PDB file of C-alpha atoms in Angstrom:
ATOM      1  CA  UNK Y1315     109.253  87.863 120.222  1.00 89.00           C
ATOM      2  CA  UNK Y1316     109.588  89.548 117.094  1.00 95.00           C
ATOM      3  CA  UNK Y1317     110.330  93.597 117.227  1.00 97.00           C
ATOM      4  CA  UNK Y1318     109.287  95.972 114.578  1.00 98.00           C
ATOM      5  CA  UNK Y1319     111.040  99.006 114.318  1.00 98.00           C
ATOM      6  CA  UNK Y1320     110.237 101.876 111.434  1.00 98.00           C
ATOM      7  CA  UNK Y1321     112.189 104.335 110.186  1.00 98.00           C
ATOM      8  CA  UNK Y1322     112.043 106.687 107.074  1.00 98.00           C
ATOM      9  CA  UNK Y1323     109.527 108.854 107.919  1.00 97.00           C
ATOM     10  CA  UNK Y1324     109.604 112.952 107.760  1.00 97.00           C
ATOM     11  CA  UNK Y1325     108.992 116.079 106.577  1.00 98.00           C
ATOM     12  CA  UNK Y1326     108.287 116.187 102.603  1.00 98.00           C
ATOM     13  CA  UNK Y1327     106.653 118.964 100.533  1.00 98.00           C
ATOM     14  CA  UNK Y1328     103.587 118.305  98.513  1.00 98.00           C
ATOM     15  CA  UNK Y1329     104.647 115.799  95.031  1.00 98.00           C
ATOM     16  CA  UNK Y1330     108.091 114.660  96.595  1.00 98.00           C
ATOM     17  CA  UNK Y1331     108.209 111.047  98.039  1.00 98.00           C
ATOM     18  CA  UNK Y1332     110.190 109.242 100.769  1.00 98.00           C
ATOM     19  CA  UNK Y1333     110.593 105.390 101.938  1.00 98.00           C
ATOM     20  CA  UNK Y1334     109.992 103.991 104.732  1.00 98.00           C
ATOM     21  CA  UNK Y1335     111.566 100.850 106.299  1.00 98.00           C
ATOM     22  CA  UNK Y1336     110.558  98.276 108.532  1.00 98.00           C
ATOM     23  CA  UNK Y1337     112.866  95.857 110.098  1.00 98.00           C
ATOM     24  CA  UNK Y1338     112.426  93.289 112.464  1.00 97.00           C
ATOM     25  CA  UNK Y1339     114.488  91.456 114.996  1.00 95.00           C
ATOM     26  CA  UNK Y1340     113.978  88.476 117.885  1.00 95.00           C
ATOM     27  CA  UNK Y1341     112.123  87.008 115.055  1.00 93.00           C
ATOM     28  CA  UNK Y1342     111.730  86.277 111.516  1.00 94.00           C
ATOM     29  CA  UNK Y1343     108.915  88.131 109.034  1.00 94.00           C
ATOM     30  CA  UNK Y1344     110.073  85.332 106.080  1.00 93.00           C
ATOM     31  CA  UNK Y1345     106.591  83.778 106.565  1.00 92.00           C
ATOM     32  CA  UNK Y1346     104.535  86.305 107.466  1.00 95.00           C
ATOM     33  CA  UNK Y1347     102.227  89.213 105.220  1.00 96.00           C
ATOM     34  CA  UNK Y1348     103.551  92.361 106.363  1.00 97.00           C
ATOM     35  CA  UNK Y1349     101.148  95.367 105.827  1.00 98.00           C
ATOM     36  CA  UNK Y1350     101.354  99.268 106.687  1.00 98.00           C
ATOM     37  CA  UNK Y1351      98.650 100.801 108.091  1.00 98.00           C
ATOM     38  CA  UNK Y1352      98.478 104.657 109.562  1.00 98.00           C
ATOM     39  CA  UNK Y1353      96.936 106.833 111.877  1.00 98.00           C
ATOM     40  CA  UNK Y1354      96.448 110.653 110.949  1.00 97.00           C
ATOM     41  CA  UNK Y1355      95.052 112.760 114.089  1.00 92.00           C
ATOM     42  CA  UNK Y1356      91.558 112.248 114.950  1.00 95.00           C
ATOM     43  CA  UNK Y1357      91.005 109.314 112.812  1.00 96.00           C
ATOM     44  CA  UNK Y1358      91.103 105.314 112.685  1.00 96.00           C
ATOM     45  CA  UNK Y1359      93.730 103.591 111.683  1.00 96.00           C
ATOM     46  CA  UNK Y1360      93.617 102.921 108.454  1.00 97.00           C
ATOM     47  CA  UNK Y1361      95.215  99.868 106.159  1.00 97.00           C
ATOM     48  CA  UNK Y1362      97.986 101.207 103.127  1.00 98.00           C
ATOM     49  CA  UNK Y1363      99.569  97.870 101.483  1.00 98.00           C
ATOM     50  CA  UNK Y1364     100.119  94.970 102.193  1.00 97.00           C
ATOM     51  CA  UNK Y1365     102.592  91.899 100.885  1.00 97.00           C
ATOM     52  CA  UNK Y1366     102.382  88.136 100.965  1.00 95.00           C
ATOM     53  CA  UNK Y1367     105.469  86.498 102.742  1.00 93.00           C
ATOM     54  CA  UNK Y1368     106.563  85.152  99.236  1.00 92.00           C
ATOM     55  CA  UNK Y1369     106.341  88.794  98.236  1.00 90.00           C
ATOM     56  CA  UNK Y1370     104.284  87.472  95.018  1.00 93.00           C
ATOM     57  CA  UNK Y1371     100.887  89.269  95.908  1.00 95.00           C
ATOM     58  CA  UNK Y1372     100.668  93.056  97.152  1.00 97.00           C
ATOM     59  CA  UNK Y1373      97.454  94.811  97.720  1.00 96.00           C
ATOM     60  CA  UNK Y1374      96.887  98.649  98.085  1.00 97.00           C
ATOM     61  CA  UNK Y1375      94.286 101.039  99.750  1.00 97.00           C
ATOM     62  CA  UNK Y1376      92.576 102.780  97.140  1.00 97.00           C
ATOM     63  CA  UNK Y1377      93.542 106.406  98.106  1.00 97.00           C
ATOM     64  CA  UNK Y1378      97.964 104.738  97.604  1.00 98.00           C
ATOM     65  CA  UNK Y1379      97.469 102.618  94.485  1.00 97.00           C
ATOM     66  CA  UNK Y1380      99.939 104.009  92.007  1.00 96.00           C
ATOM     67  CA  UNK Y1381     101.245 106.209  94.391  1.00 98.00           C
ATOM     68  CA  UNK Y1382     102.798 103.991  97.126  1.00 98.00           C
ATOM     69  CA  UNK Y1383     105.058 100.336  96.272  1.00 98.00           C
ATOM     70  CA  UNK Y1384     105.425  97.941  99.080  1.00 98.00           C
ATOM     71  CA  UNK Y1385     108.408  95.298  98.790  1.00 98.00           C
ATOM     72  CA  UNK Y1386     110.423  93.324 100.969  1.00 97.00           C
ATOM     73  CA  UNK Y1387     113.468  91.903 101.228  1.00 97.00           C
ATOM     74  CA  UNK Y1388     113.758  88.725 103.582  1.00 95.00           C
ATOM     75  CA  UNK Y1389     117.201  88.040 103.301  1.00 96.00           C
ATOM     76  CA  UNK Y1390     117.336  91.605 105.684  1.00 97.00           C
ATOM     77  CA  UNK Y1391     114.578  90.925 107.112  1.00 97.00           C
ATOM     78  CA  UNK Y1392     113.335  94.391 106.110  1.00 98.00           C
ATOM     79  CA  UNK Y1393     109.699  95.663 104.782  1.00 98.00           C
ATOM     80  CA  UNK Y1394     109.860  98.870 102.422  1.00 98.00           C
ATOM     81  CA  UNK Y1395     106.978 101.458 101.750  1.00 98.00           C
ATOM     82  CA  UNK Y1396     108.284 103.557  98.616  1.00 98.00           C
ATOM     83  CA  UNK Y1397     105.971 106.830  98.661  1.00 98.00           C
ATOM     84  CA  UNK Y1398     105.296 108.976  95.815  1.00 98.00           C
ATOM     85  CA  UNK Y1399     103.656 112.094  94.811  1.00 98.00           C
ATOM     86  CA  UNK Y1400     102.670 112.957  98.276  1.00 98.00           C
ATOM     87  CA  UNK Y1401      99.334 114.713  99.429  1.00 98.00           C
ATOM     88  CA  UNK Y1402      98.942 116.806 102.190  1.00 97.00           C
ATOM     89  CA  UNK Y1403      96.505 114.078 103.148  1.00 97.00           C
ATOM     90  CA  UNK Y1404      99.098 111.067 103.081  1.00 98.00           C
ATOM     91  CA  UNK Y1405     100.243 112.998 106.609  1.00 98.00           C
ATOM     92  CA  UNK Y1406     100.010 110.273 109.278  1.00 98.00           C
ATOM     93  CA  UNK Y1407     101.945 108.216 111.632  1.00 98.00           C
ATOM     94  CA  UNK Y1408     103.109 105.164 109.719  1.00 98.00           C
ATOM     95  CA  UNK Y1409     102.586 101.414 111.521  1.00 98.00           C
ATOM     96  CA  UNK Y1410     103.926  98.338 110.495  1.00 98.00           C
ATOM     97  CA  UNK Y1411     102.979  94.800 111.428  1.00 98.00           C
ATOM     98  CA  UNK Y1412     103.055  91.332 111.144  1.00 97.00           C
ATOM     99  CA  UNK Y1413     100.253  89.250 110.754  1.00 95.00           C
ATOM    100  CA  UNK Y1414      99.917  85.887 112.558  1.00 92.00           C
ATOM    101  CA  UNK Y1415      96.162  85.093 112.429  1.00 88.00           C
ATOM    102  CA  UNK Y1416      94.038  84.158 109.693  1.00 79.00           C
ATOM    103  CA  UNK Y1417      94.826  84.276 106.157  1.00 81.00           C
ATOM    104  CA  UNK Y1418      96.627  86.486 103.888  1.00 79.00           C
ATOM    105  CA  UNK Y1419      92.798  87.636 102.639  1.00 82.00           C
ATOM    106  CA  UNK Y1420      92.368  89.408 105.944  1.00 87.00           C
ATOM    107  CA  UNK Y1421      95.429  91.461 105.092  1.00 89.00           C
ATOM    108  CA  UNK Y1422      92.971  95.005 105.636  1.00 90.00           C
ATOM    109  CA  UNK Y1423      92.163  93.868 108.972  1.00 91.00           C
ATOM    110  CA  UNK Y1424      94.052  94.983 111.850  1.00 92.00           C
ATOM    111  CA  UNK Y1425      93.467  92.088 114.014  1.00 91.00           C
ATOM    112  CA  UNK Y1426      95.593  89.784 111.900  1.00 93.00           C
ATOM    113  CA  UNK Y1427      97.831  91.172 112.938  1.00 96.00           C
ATOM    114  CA  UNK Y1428      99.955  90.464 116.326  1.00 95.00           C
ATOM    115  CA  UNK Y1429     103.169  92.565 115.886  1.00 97.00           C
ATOM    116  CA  UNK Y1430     102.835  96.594 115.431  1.00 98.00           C
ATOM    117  CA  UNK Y1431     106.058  98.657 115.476  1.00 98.00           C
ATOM    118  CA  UNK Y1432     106.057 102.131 116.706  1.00 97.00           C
ATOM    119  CA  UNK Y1433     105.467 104.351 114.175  1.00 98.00           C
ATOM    120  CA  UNK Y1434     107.343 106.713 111.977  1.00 98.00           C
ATOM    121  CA  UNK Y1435     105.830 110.347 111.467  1.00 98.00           C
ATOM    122  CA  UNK Y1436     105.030 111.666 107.664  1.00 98.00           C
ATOM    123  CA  UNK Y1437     104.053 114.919 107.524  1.00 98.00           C
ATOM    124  CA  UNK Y1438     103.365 116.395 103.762  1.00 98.00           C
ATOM    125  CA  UNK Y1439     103.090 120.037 103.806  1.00 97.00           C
ATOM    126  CA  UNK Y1440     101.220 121.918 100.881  1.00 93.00           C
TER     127      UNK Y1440
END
């Protein structure tokens, strides 16, 4: 049983950036996409980046690309979300998972995904 646990997350002003790290245990992510998705209050949950288990393909949510860099390091086990030039509207709780169904072409689709940490607060003020 593979655990997720994120941590990173904070209080930035408006234009700084912060990273957030995932890292699992119980399990391995080595062949797995791992993705970010996030919640702000009131809303859906909404998909950020994802990253192929060989780390050779990343994709991005429109409103992150050239913003936001997703990497990962399997030797630790450990997915990264480096965050940049932070909006006010980049405020969120940040979720990542693991996907174990379908293919790495569903990566924007949260039902691919079987393994969700907790969460880990951003909160960009203006």
């Amino acid at each position: 049983q593979v655990q997720l646990v994120e941590s990173g997350g904070g209080l930035v002003q408006a234009g700084g950036s912060l990273r957030l790290s995932c890292a699992a245990s119980g399990g391995t992510i080595r062949n797995h996409a791992v993705s970010w998705f996030r919640q702000a209050p009131g809303k859906e949950r909404e998909f950020v980046a994802a990253i192929m288990w060989s780390g050779d393909y990343t994709h991005y949510a429109d409103s992150v690309k050239d913003r936001f860099t997703i990497s990962r390091d399997n030797a630790k086990e450990t997915v990264y979300l480096q965050m940049s030039s932070l909006k006010p509207e980049d405020t969120a709780v940040y979720y990542c998972a693991m996907m174990t169904r379908g293919y790495y072409s569903t990566y924007d689709a949260p039902g691919a995904y079987g393994y969700w940490g907790q969460g880990t607060q951003v909160t960009v003020s203006s």
